[in-house]
Amino acid sequence: MEDNYNEENNYNENEYNEENNYDNQKKGFWGEKIDQKKEELKRKAVIKVLTILGPIGILIVLILLPILFVAALLGAGDMAQDILGYNGSYNGVSSDSYWWPIGSNETETAGGKLFASGDPALKIENISSPFSASRTLGGVTKPHYGIDIAGLGQVGVFNVIASKDGVVYAVNKSCSDQGGLSNNCGGQLGNYVIIKHSDGSYTKYGHMASGSVTVSQNETVKQGQVIGKVGNSGRSTGAHLHFQLEIGGLGSSYAVDPMTYFENGNYRPIGGASSSIIEMLHSWEGSGPQDDNYYYVYDDGYGTLTVGYGVTLKNHASRFETRGVDVSRLSDGSPVSKAIVDDIEAEILTEMRNGIVQMLDNNDIDLLDYQIDALLMRRYNVGNVNSFPQNYKLYGDTQELYDNYMKNPVKSNGKYSTGLVRRREAEWNLFHNGIYQLN
Ligand SMILES: [Zn+2]
C-alpha cells in the first residue's frame, strides 16, 4: 500500500511536468491545503463563539438543532433527487448533453444493446449542408432545420447513434434506398427515427439506409446506441444523415443549430462533466468569495492566487488570456466574471475527463458514467489516475480494488490526513455505489 502511494506520488511529479497546464494541482486546484485552512478557520470560529456565548450559546444550540436537522433532511432530499435524475450513459460523458450522431465503425454490445460510441467515422468536416434559414435545393429555397453529414457515397455503412438517452417517439422504415429530389417517402425524411428526451427535446435522424433501422416506437434508447445506418432514402441526392435537434418542443419551429453542441476534436459534447460531479466537486472543495456576477481572487493561504472553486490564476493563465483576462493584473480581491471562470473550469473538467476516457479506451476498460466521474474526482485531488487500469484489471469493481488502490493516498506532505481519508471514501462510494456524496 505504501508502495502504491509512493508510486502514485512519483507519477504526480511526472505528470505535472508533462501536463504543465495542470501543474500544482494539489496546491491550487481543489487542493487539500485549502481544506486544512478552512478546517482551522472553522475550529477557531467555533472556539470563539463558545467562549463568548457560554451557557446562552448552549441554549441557542439546543433551539437550532431541530432546525438544522430538518435542513439536513432537505439537503439529503436534494441529493437523492440528483442521483435519481442522473441517467448515466455508455462509456463517456454526461447524458445531460447531446452527442455527435455518427458513431465509430466498431461496435460493442452492452446491456443487450449495440453501441458505436467511439471515435466517429464521419466528422464535422463531413458536414455537407449546415443549419440554415434559407437553403436552395433543387430550385426550392426554404430553411434547413438540421445538418447534413455526408456518407462518402456509401449506403448502409456508417453507424447512426442516439445523440442522447431517450425513448423512440416515431420511426419510419418503409423507404427504399432510391432517393431523389422528388422522393417524398417518409415525408421526405426517408427512413427516420425521432427520439424524445427526458428534458422535452427531440432529435431526428433522416434518410437512413433501407433495412438498417434497429429500433422501434416506444423503445428506450441509450446515448451512443446504434439506431441505424447512413443512407439515401427520401428526398436525398446522395448518402447522408440529416440530423435535427428540437429544444423545447416537437416541430421545426423548435429546431436549433446542433453545432452549438459539438466541437471539432470532441464529438462528445462541449462541457464534458455531468452536473452531478460538478455539484459534488464544488461541495467538497468550496469556493472563494463570490457574489451574483463575480468570483473574487483570494490567496489560498499558501501564496497562490485562486478564484472560484479553486482555479489557480498562474496555472491557467493562458486559459484566462484566451478569454481576455490578463492574470498579471489581478490581485487579492480582484473580481473576475463568473462566466469566464466557470467556462475555464468546464474546459479543465472536459480535458481531464477526455484524458481519462482515452486512458480507459487504450486499456479496453468499459466503465459506467459515474465510475468515470469517480476517477475524475480522484484525478483532481490526487493528481492522476495512472495506476487505475492495472489495478482494475487485477481486482475489478471489488473491495480489493478499494483496499489496494482506491483508498490511497491518505497523506499530505507525509502527514496522515482524515480529510484525505474522507475523500478516498467518497470517491469509492461514487465508483462502487454510484452515489454522488456531497460534503
Ligand atoms: Zn438535411
Coordinates of C-alpha atoms and ligand atoms in Angstrom, one line a residue:
M1 CA 0.0 0.0 0.0
E2 CA 2.8 2.3 0.9
D3 CA 4.5 1.4 -2.4
N4 CA 1.4 2.2 -4.2
Y5 CA 1.2 5.6 -2.6
N6 CA 4.8 6.4 -3.4
E7 CA 4.4 5.3 -6.9
E8 CA 1.4 7.5 -7.2
N9 CA 3.3 10.4 -5.8
N10 CA 6.1 9.9 -8.4
Y11 CA 3.5 9.8 -11.1
N12 CA 2.2 13.1 -9.8
E13 CA 5.5 14.8 -10.3
N14 CA 6.0 13.3 -13.8
E15 CA 2.5 14.2 -14.8
Y16 CA 2.8 17.7 -13.5
N17 CA 5.8 18.2 -15.6
E18 CA 4.3 16.6 -18.7
E19 CA 1.0 18.4 -18.4
N20 CA 2.1 21.8 -17.3
N21 CA -1.4 23.1 -17.6
Y22 CA -2.3 21.1 -14.6
D23 CA 0.8 21.5 -12.6
N24 CA 0.5 22.3 -9.0
Q25 CA -2.9 20.7 -8.9
K26 CA -2.7 19.6 -5.3
K27 CA -1.9 23.0 -4.1
G28 CA -4.1 25.1 -6.2
F29 CA -6.9 23.4 -8.0
W30 CA -9.2 22.0 -5.3
G31 CA -6.4 21.3 -3.0
E32 CA -6.0 19.7 0.3
K33 CA -4.4 22.8 1.7
I34 CA -7.5 24.9 1.3
D35 CA -9.3 22.2 3.2
Q36 CA -6.8 22.4 6.1
K37 CA -7.0 26.2 6.2
K38 CA -10.8 26.1 6.2
E39 CA -10.9 23.4 8.9
E40 CA -8.6 25.6 11.0
L41 CA -10.7 28.7 10.5
K42 CA -13.8 26.7 11.4
R43 CA -12.2 25.4 14.6
K44 CA -11.2 28.9 15.6
A45 CA -14.6 30.3 14.9
V46 CA -16.3 27.6 17.0
I47 CA -14.0 28.2 19.9
K48 CA -14.6 32.0 19.7
V49 CA -18.4 31.5 19.6
L50 CA -18.4 29.1 22.6
T51 CA -16.2 31.4 24.6
I52 CA -18.3 34.5 24.0
L53 CA -21.7 32.9 24.4
G54 CA -21.1 30.3 27.1
P55 CA -24.3 28.9 28.5
I56 CA -26.5 31.1 26.3
G57 CA -24.7 29.5 23.4
I58 CA -25.7 26.1 24.5
L59 CA -29.4 27.1 24.8
I60 CA -29.2 28.6 21.2
V61 CA -27.6 25.4 20.0
L62 CA -30.5 23.4 21.6
I63 CA -33.0 25.5 19.7
L64 CA -31.1 25.4 16.5
L65 CA -30.5 21.6 16.4
P66 CA -34.0 20.7 15.3
I67 CA -33.9 23.3 12.6
L68 CA -30.5 22.1 11.4
F69 CA -31.9 18.5 11.4
V70 CA -34.7 19.5 9.1
A71 CA -32.3 21.4 6.9
A72 CA -30.1 18.3 6.7
L73 CA -33.1 16.2 5.7
L74 CA -34.0 18.7 2.9
G75 CA -30.4 18.6 1.8
A76 CA -30.4 14.9 1.6
G77 CA -33.6 15.0 -0.4
D78 CA -32.0 17.3 -2.9
M79 CA -29.1 14.9 -3.3
A80 CA -31.3 11.8 -3.7
Q81 CA -33.2 13.6 -6.4
D82 CA -29.9 14.5 -8.1
I83 CA -28.8 10.9 -8.0
L84 CA -32.1 9.6 -9.3
G85 CA -32.1 12.3 -12.0
Y86 CA -28.8 11.0 -13.3
N87 CA -29.3 8.6 -16.2
G88 CA -25.8 7.5 -16.6
S89 CA -24.8 6.5 -20.1
Y90 CA -22.4 4.3 -22.0
N91 CA -18.7 4.8 -22.0
G92 CA -18.3 8.5 -21.9
V93 CA -19.6 11.8 -20.7
S94 CA -22.7 13.2 -19.3
S95 CA -26.0 12.1 -20.7
D96 CA -27.1 15.7 -19.9
S97 CA -25.7 16.7 -23.3
Y98 CA -26.0 15.7 -26.9
W99 CA -23.5 13.6 -28.8
W100 CA -22.5 13.8 -32.4
P101 CA -24.9 11.4 -34.1
I102 CA -22.4 9.3 -36.0
G103 CA -20.5 6.7 -34.1
S104 CA -17.4 4.6 -34.8
N105 CA -17.4 1.7 -37.3
E106 CA -16.5 -0.6 -34.4
T107 CA -19.4 -1.7 -32.3
E108 CA -19.8 -3.5 -29.0
T109 CA -22.7 -4.8 -27.0
A110 CA -23.6 -3.7 -23.5
G111 CA -26.8 -4.4 -21.7
G112 CA -28.2 -6.1 -24.7
K113 CA -27.8 -3.0 -26.9
L114 CA -25.4 -2.3 -29.7
F115 CA -23.1 0.7 -29.2
A116 CA -20.8 2.6 -31.5
S117 CA -19.7 5.5 -29.3
G118 CA -16.0 5.5 -30.1
D119 CA -14.3 7.9 -32.5
P120 CA -16.9 8.8 -35.1
A121 CA -16.3 7.6 -38.6
L122 CA -17.8 10.8 -40.1
K123 CA -16.8 14.1 -38.5
I124 CA -17.6 17.8 -38.6
E125 CA -15.6 18.2 -41.8
N126 CA -18.1 15.9 -43.5
I127 CA -21.0 18.3 -43.0
S128 CA -22.3 18.9 -46.5
S129 CA -25.1 21.3 -45.6
P130 CA -25.3 23.3 -42.4
F131 CA -28.3 24.5 -40.4
S132 CA -29.6 27.5 -42.4
A133 CA -32.5 29.9 -42.5
S134 CA -32.6 29.7 -46.3
R135 CA -31.2 26.9 -48.3
T136 CA -31.8 26.4 -52.0
L137 CA -32.1 22.8 -53.1
G138 CA -33.5 21.7 -56.5
G139 CA -34.7 25.3 -57.1
V140 CA -36.6 25.4 -53.8
T141 CA -35.5 27.8 -51.1
K142 CA -36.5 27.1 -47.6
P143 CA -34.9 26.7 -44.1
H144 CA -32.7 23.8 -43.5
Y145 CA -33.7 22.8 -39.9
G146 CA -30.8 20.4 -39.3
I147 CA -27.3 19.5 -40.5
D148 CA -26.4 17.0 -43.3
I149 CA -23.5 14.8 -42.7
A150 CA -22.3 13.3 -46.0
G151 CA -21.9 9.5 -46.1
L152 CA -19.0 9.5 -48.6
G153 CA -21.2 7.9 -51.2
Q154 CA -21.8 4.8 -49.1
V155 CA -25.2 3.5 -48.2
G156 CA -25.6 1.2 -45.1
V157 CA -22.0 1.6 -43.8
F158 CA -21.8 4.3 -41.2
N159 CA -23.4 3.9 -37.8
V160 CA -26.0 6.4 -36.7
I161 CA -26.2 6.7 -32.9
A162 CA -28.7 8.1 -30.4
S163 CA -27.4 11.5 -29.5
K164 CA -28.8 11.3 -26.0
D165 CA -30.7 8.9 -23.8
G166 CA -34.4 8.8 -24.7
V167 CA -37.5 7.0 -26.0
V168 CA -38.2 6.4 -29.7
Y169 CA -41.1 8.7 -30.5
A170 CA -41.6 7.8 -34.1
V171 CA -40.0 5.6 -36.7
N172 CA -40.3 5.0 -40.4
K173 CA -38.6 2.0 -42.0
S174 CA -40.6 1.8 -45.3
C175 CA -38.4 3.7 -47.8
S176 CA -36.1 2.3 -50.5
D177 CA -32.5 3.5 -51.0
Q178 CA -33.5 5.3 -54.2
G179 CA -33.5 8.9 -53.0
G180 CA -34.2 11.9 -55.3
L181 CA -35.4 15.4 -55.2
S182 CA -39.0 14.3 -55.9
N183 CA -38.9 11.4 -53.5
N184 CA -41.4 12.2 -50.6
C185 CA -41.1 8.9 -48.9
G186 CA -41.2 9.3 -45.1
G187 CA -42.4 12.9 -45.5
Q188 CA -39.2 13.5 -47.4
L189 CA -37.1 12.3 -44.4
G190 CA -37.0 8.7 -45.8
N191 CA -36.2 6.1 -43.1
Y192 CA -36.1 8.1 -40.0
V193 CA -36.0 7.9 -36.2
I194 CA -37.3 10.6 -33.8
I195 CA -36.2 10.3 -30.2
K196 CA -37.8 12.1 -27.4
H197 CA -35.6 13.0 -24.5
S198 CA -36.5 13.4 -20.8
D199 CA -35.9 17.2 -21.0
G200 CA -38.6 17.6 -23.6
S201 CA -36.2 17.9 -26.5
Y202 CA -36.3 15.8 -29.7
T203 CA -33.6 14.5 -32.0
K204 CA -34.4 13.5 -35.6
Y205 CA -32.3 11.2 -37.8
G206 CA -33.3 11.1 -41.5
H207 CA -32.5 9.3 -44.8
M208 CA -31.2 6.2 -43.2
A209 CA -30.5 3.1 -45.3
S210 CA -33.2 0.6 -46.1
G211 CA -33.4 -2.2 -43.6
S212 CA -30.8 -0.5 -41.3
V213 CA -33.1 1.0 -38.6
T214 CA -32.7 -1.2 -35.5
V215 CA -35.2 0.5 -33.1
S216 CA -39.0 0.6 -32.7
Q217 CA -41.5 3.1 -31.5
N218 CA -41.6 3.5 -27.6
E219 CA -38.3 1.7 -27.3
T220 CA -35.8 3.1 -24.7
V221 CA -32.5 4.0 -26.3
K222 CA -29.2 4.9 -24.7
Q223 CA -26.8 7.6 -25.7
G224 CA -24.3 6.1 -28.2
Q225 CA -26.7 3.2 -29.2
V226 CA -26.7 2.3 -32.8
I227 CA -30.2 3.1 -34.3
G228 CA -29.5 2.7 -38.0
K229 CA -27.0 3.4 -40.8
V230 CA -26.5 6.4 -43.1
G231 CA -28.4 6.0 -46.3
N232 CA -30.0 7.7 -49.2
S233 CA -33.8 7.4 -48.6
G234 CA -36.5 10.0 -49.1
R235 CA -35.7 13.4 -50.6
S236 CA -32.0 12.9 -50.7
T237 CA -29.4 13.3 -53.5
G238 CA -26.7 11.2 -52.0
A239 CA -25.9 9.1 -48.9
H240 CA -26.1 11.4 -45.9
L241 CA -27.6 11.7 -42.4
H242 CA -30.0 14.6 -41.8
F243 CA -29.7 15.3 -38.1
Q244 CA -32.1 17.7 -36.4
L245 CA -32.3 18.9 -32.8
E246 CA -35.5 20.5 -31.4
I247 CA -35.3 22.0 -28.0
G248 CA -38.4 22.9 -26.0
G249 CA -40.9 21.0 -28.1
L250 CA -41.6 18.9 -31.3
G251 CA -41.6 20.6 -34.7
S252 CA -39.3 22.6 -36.9
S253 CA -40.1 25.9 -35.1
Y254 CA -38.1 24.4 -32.2
A255 CA -35.1 23.5 -34.3
V256 CA -31.8 24.8 -33.2
D257 CA -28.4 24.6 -34.8
P258 CA -26.9 21.3 -33.5
M259 CA -23.4 22.7 -34.0
T260 CA -24.0 24.7 -30.8
Y261 CA -23.5 21.3 -29.0
F262 CA -20.5 19.9 -30.8
E263 CA -16.9 21.0 -31.4
N264 CA -14.2 19.6 -33.6
G265 CA -12.0 17.1 -32.0
N266 CA -14.6 16.5 -29.2
Y267 CA -17.6 14.7 -30.6
R268 CA -18.8 14.2 -27.2
P269 CA -20.4 17.4 -26.0
I270 CA -18.8 20.6 -25.0
G271 CA -18.6 20.7 -21.2
G272 CA -17.9 17.1 -20.6
A273 CA -18.6 16.8 -16.9
S274 CA -22.1 15.9 -15.6
S275 CA -23.9 18.4 -13.3
S276 CA -23.8 15.8 -10.6
I277 CA -20.0 15.6 -10.5
I278 CA -19.6 19.4 -10.7
E279 CA -22.0 19.7 -7.7
M280 CA -20.1 17.1 -5.8
L281 CA -16.7 18.7 -6.5
H282 CA -18.0 22.1 -5.6
S283 CA -19.4 20.7 -2.4
W284 CA -16.1 19.1 -1.5
E285 CA -13.9 21.9 -2.5
G286 CA -15.8 25.0 -1.6
S287 CA -15.3 28.3 -3.4
G288 CA -13.6 31.6 -2.6
P289 CA -15.6 34.8 -2.2
Q290 CA -18.3 35.4 -4.7
D291 CA -21.5 37.3 -5.4
D292 CA -24.1 37.0 -8.2
N293 CA -21.7 38.0 -11.0
Y294 CA -18.2 37.7 -9.8
Y295 CA -15.7 35.5 -8.1
Y296 CA -13.1 37.4 -6.1
V297 CA -9.5 36.4 -6.3
Y298 CA -8.2 35.1 -3.0
D299 CA -4.9 33.7 -1.6
D300 CA -5.3 30.0 -0.9
G301 CA -3.3 30.5 2.3
Y302 CA 0.0 29.5 0.6
G303 CA 0.5 32.5 -1.6
T304 CA -1.3 31.0 -4.6
L305 CA -3.9 33.4 -6.1
T306 CA -7.0 31.4 -6.8
V307 CA -10.5 32.2 -8.0
G308 CA -13.9 30.4 -7.9
Y309 CA -13.7 26.7 -6.9
G310 CA -10.0 26.5 -6.7
V311 CA -8.9 27.7 -10.2
T312 CA -5.4 29.0 -9.8
L313 CA -4.6 32.0 -11.8
K314 CA -1.0 31.2 -12.6
N315 CA -1.5 27.6 -13.7
H316 CA -4.3 28.6 -16.0
A317 CA -3.0 32.0 -17.2
S318 CA -3.3 31.0 -20.9
R319 CA -6.9 30.0 -20.4
F320 CA -7.7 33.3 -18.9
E321 CA -5.7 35.1 -21.6
T322 CA -7.7 33.4 -24.3
R323 CA -10.8 34.9 -22.7
G324 CA -9.3 38.4 -22.5
V325 CA -8.2 38.3 -18.9
D326 CA -4.6 39.2 -18.1
V327 CA -3.9 37.5 -14.7
S328 CA -0.8 39.6 -14.1
R329 CA -3.2 42.5 -13.5
L330 CA -5.2 40.6 -10.9
S331 CA -4.5 40.6 -7.2
D332 CA -6.2 39.5 -3.9
G333 CA -9.8 40.7 -4.1
S334 CA -10.0 41.4 -7.8
P335 CA -13.3 40.5 -9.3
V336 CA -13.4 38.0 -12.2
S337 CA -16.6 37.3 -14.2
K338 CA -18.2 34.1 -13.1
A339 CA -19.0 33.2 -16.7
I340 CA -15.3 33.2 -17.5
V341 CA -14.2 31.2 -14.5
D342 CA -17.0 28.7 -14.9
D343 CA -16.1 28.3 -18.6
I344 CA -12.4 27.7 -17.7
E345 CA -13.4 25.2 -15.0
A346 CA -15.6 23.4 -17.6
E347 CA -12.7 23.3 -20.0
I348 CA -10.4 21.8 -17.4
L349 CA -13.0 19.3 -16.5
T350 CA -13.6 18.3 -20.1
E351 CA -9.9 17.9 -20.8
M352 CA -9.3 15.8 -17.7
R353 CA -12.4 13.6 -18.4
N354 CA -11.4 13.1 -22.1
G355 CA -8.0 12.1 -20.9
I356 CA -9.5 9.5 -18.5
V357 CA -11.8 8.2 -21.2
Q358 CA -8.9 7.9 -23.6
M359 CA -6.8 6.0 -21.0
L360 CA -9.7 3.6 -20.4
D361 CA -10.2 3.1 -24.2
N362 CA -6.5 2.3 -24.5
N363 CA -6.8 -0.3 -21.8
D364 CA -10.1 -1.8 -23.1
I365 CA -11.9 -0.9 -19.9
D366 CA -15.6 -0.1 -20.1
L367 CA -16.9 1.9 -17.1
L368 CA -20.2 3.5 -16.3
D369 CA -20.5 7.2 -16.4
Y370 CA -20.5 7.6 -12.6
Q371 CA -17.4 5.4 -12.3
I372 CA -15.6 7.7 -14.7
D373 CA -16.8 10.6 -12.6
A374 CA -15.3 9.0 -9.6
L375 CA -12.0 8.8 -11.4
L376 CA -12.4 12.4 -12.4
M377 CA -12.9 13.3 -8.7
R378 CA -9.8 11.4 -7.8
R379 CA -7.8 12.9 -10.7
Y380 CA -8.4 16.4 -9.4
N381 CA -7.4 15.6 -5.9
V382 CA -4.6 13.0 -6.3
G383 CA -3.3 14.5 -9.5
N384 CA -3.6 11.4 -11.7
V385 CA -5.2 8.0 -12.0
N386 CA -2.4 6.3 -14.0
S387 CA -2.3 3.2 -11.8
F388 CA -6.1 2.6 -12.1
P389 CA -6.0 0.4 -15.3
Q390 CA -3.5 -2.1 -13.9
N391 CA -5.4 -2.3 -10.5
Y392 CA -8.8 -2.6 -12.2
K393 CA -7.6 -5.4 -14.4
L394 CA -6.3 -7.2 -11.2
Y395 CA -9.3 -6.6 -8.9
G396 CA -12.3 -5.4 -11.0
D397 CA -15.0 -3.5 -9.1
T398 CA -14.4 -5.2 -5.8
Q399 CA -13.5 -4.4 -2.2
E400 CA -9.9 -5.5 -3.2
L401 CA -9.8 -2.6 -5.6
Y402 CA -10.5 -0.2 -2.7
D403 CA -8.1 -1.9 -0.4
N404 CA -5.3 -2.0 -2.8
Y405 CA -5.8 1.2 -4.8
M406 CA -8.7 3.5 -4.2
K407 CA -8.2 4.1 -0.5
N408 CA -4.8 5.6 -1.1
P409 CA -3.2 8.1 -0.7
V410 CA -4.2 9.4 2.7
K411 CA -1.2 11.5 3.4
S412 CA -0.4 15.1 2.6
N413 CA 3.2 16.2 2.8
G414 CA 3.9 12.9 4.6
K415 CA 1.2 13.6 7.2
Y416 CA -1.9 11.4 7.7
S417 CA -5.0 13.4 6.9
T418 CA -8.5 12.5 7.9
G419 CA -9.7 14.9 5.1
L420 CA -8.0 12.7 2.5
V421 CA -9.4 9.6 4.0
R422 CA -12.9 11.0 3.6
R423 CA -12.2 12.0 0.0
R424 CA -11.0 8.5 -0.8
E425 CA -14.1 7.1 0.8
A426 CA -16.3 9.5 -1.2
E427 CA -14.5 8.5 -4.5
W428 CA -15.1 4.9 -3.7
N429 CA -18.7 5.4 -2.7
L430 CA -19.3 7.0 -6.1
F431 CA -17.2 4.4 -8.1
H432 CA -18.7 1.4 -6.4
N433 CA -22.2 2.6 -5.4
G434 CA -22.9 5.4 -7.8
I435 CA -23.6 7.8 -5.0
Y436 CA -22.7 11.5 -5.6
Q437 CA -22.0 12.3 -2.0
L438 CA -22.0 15.9 -1.0
N439 CA -19.6 17.1 1.7
Ligands
ZN1 ZN -30.8 17.9 -44.2

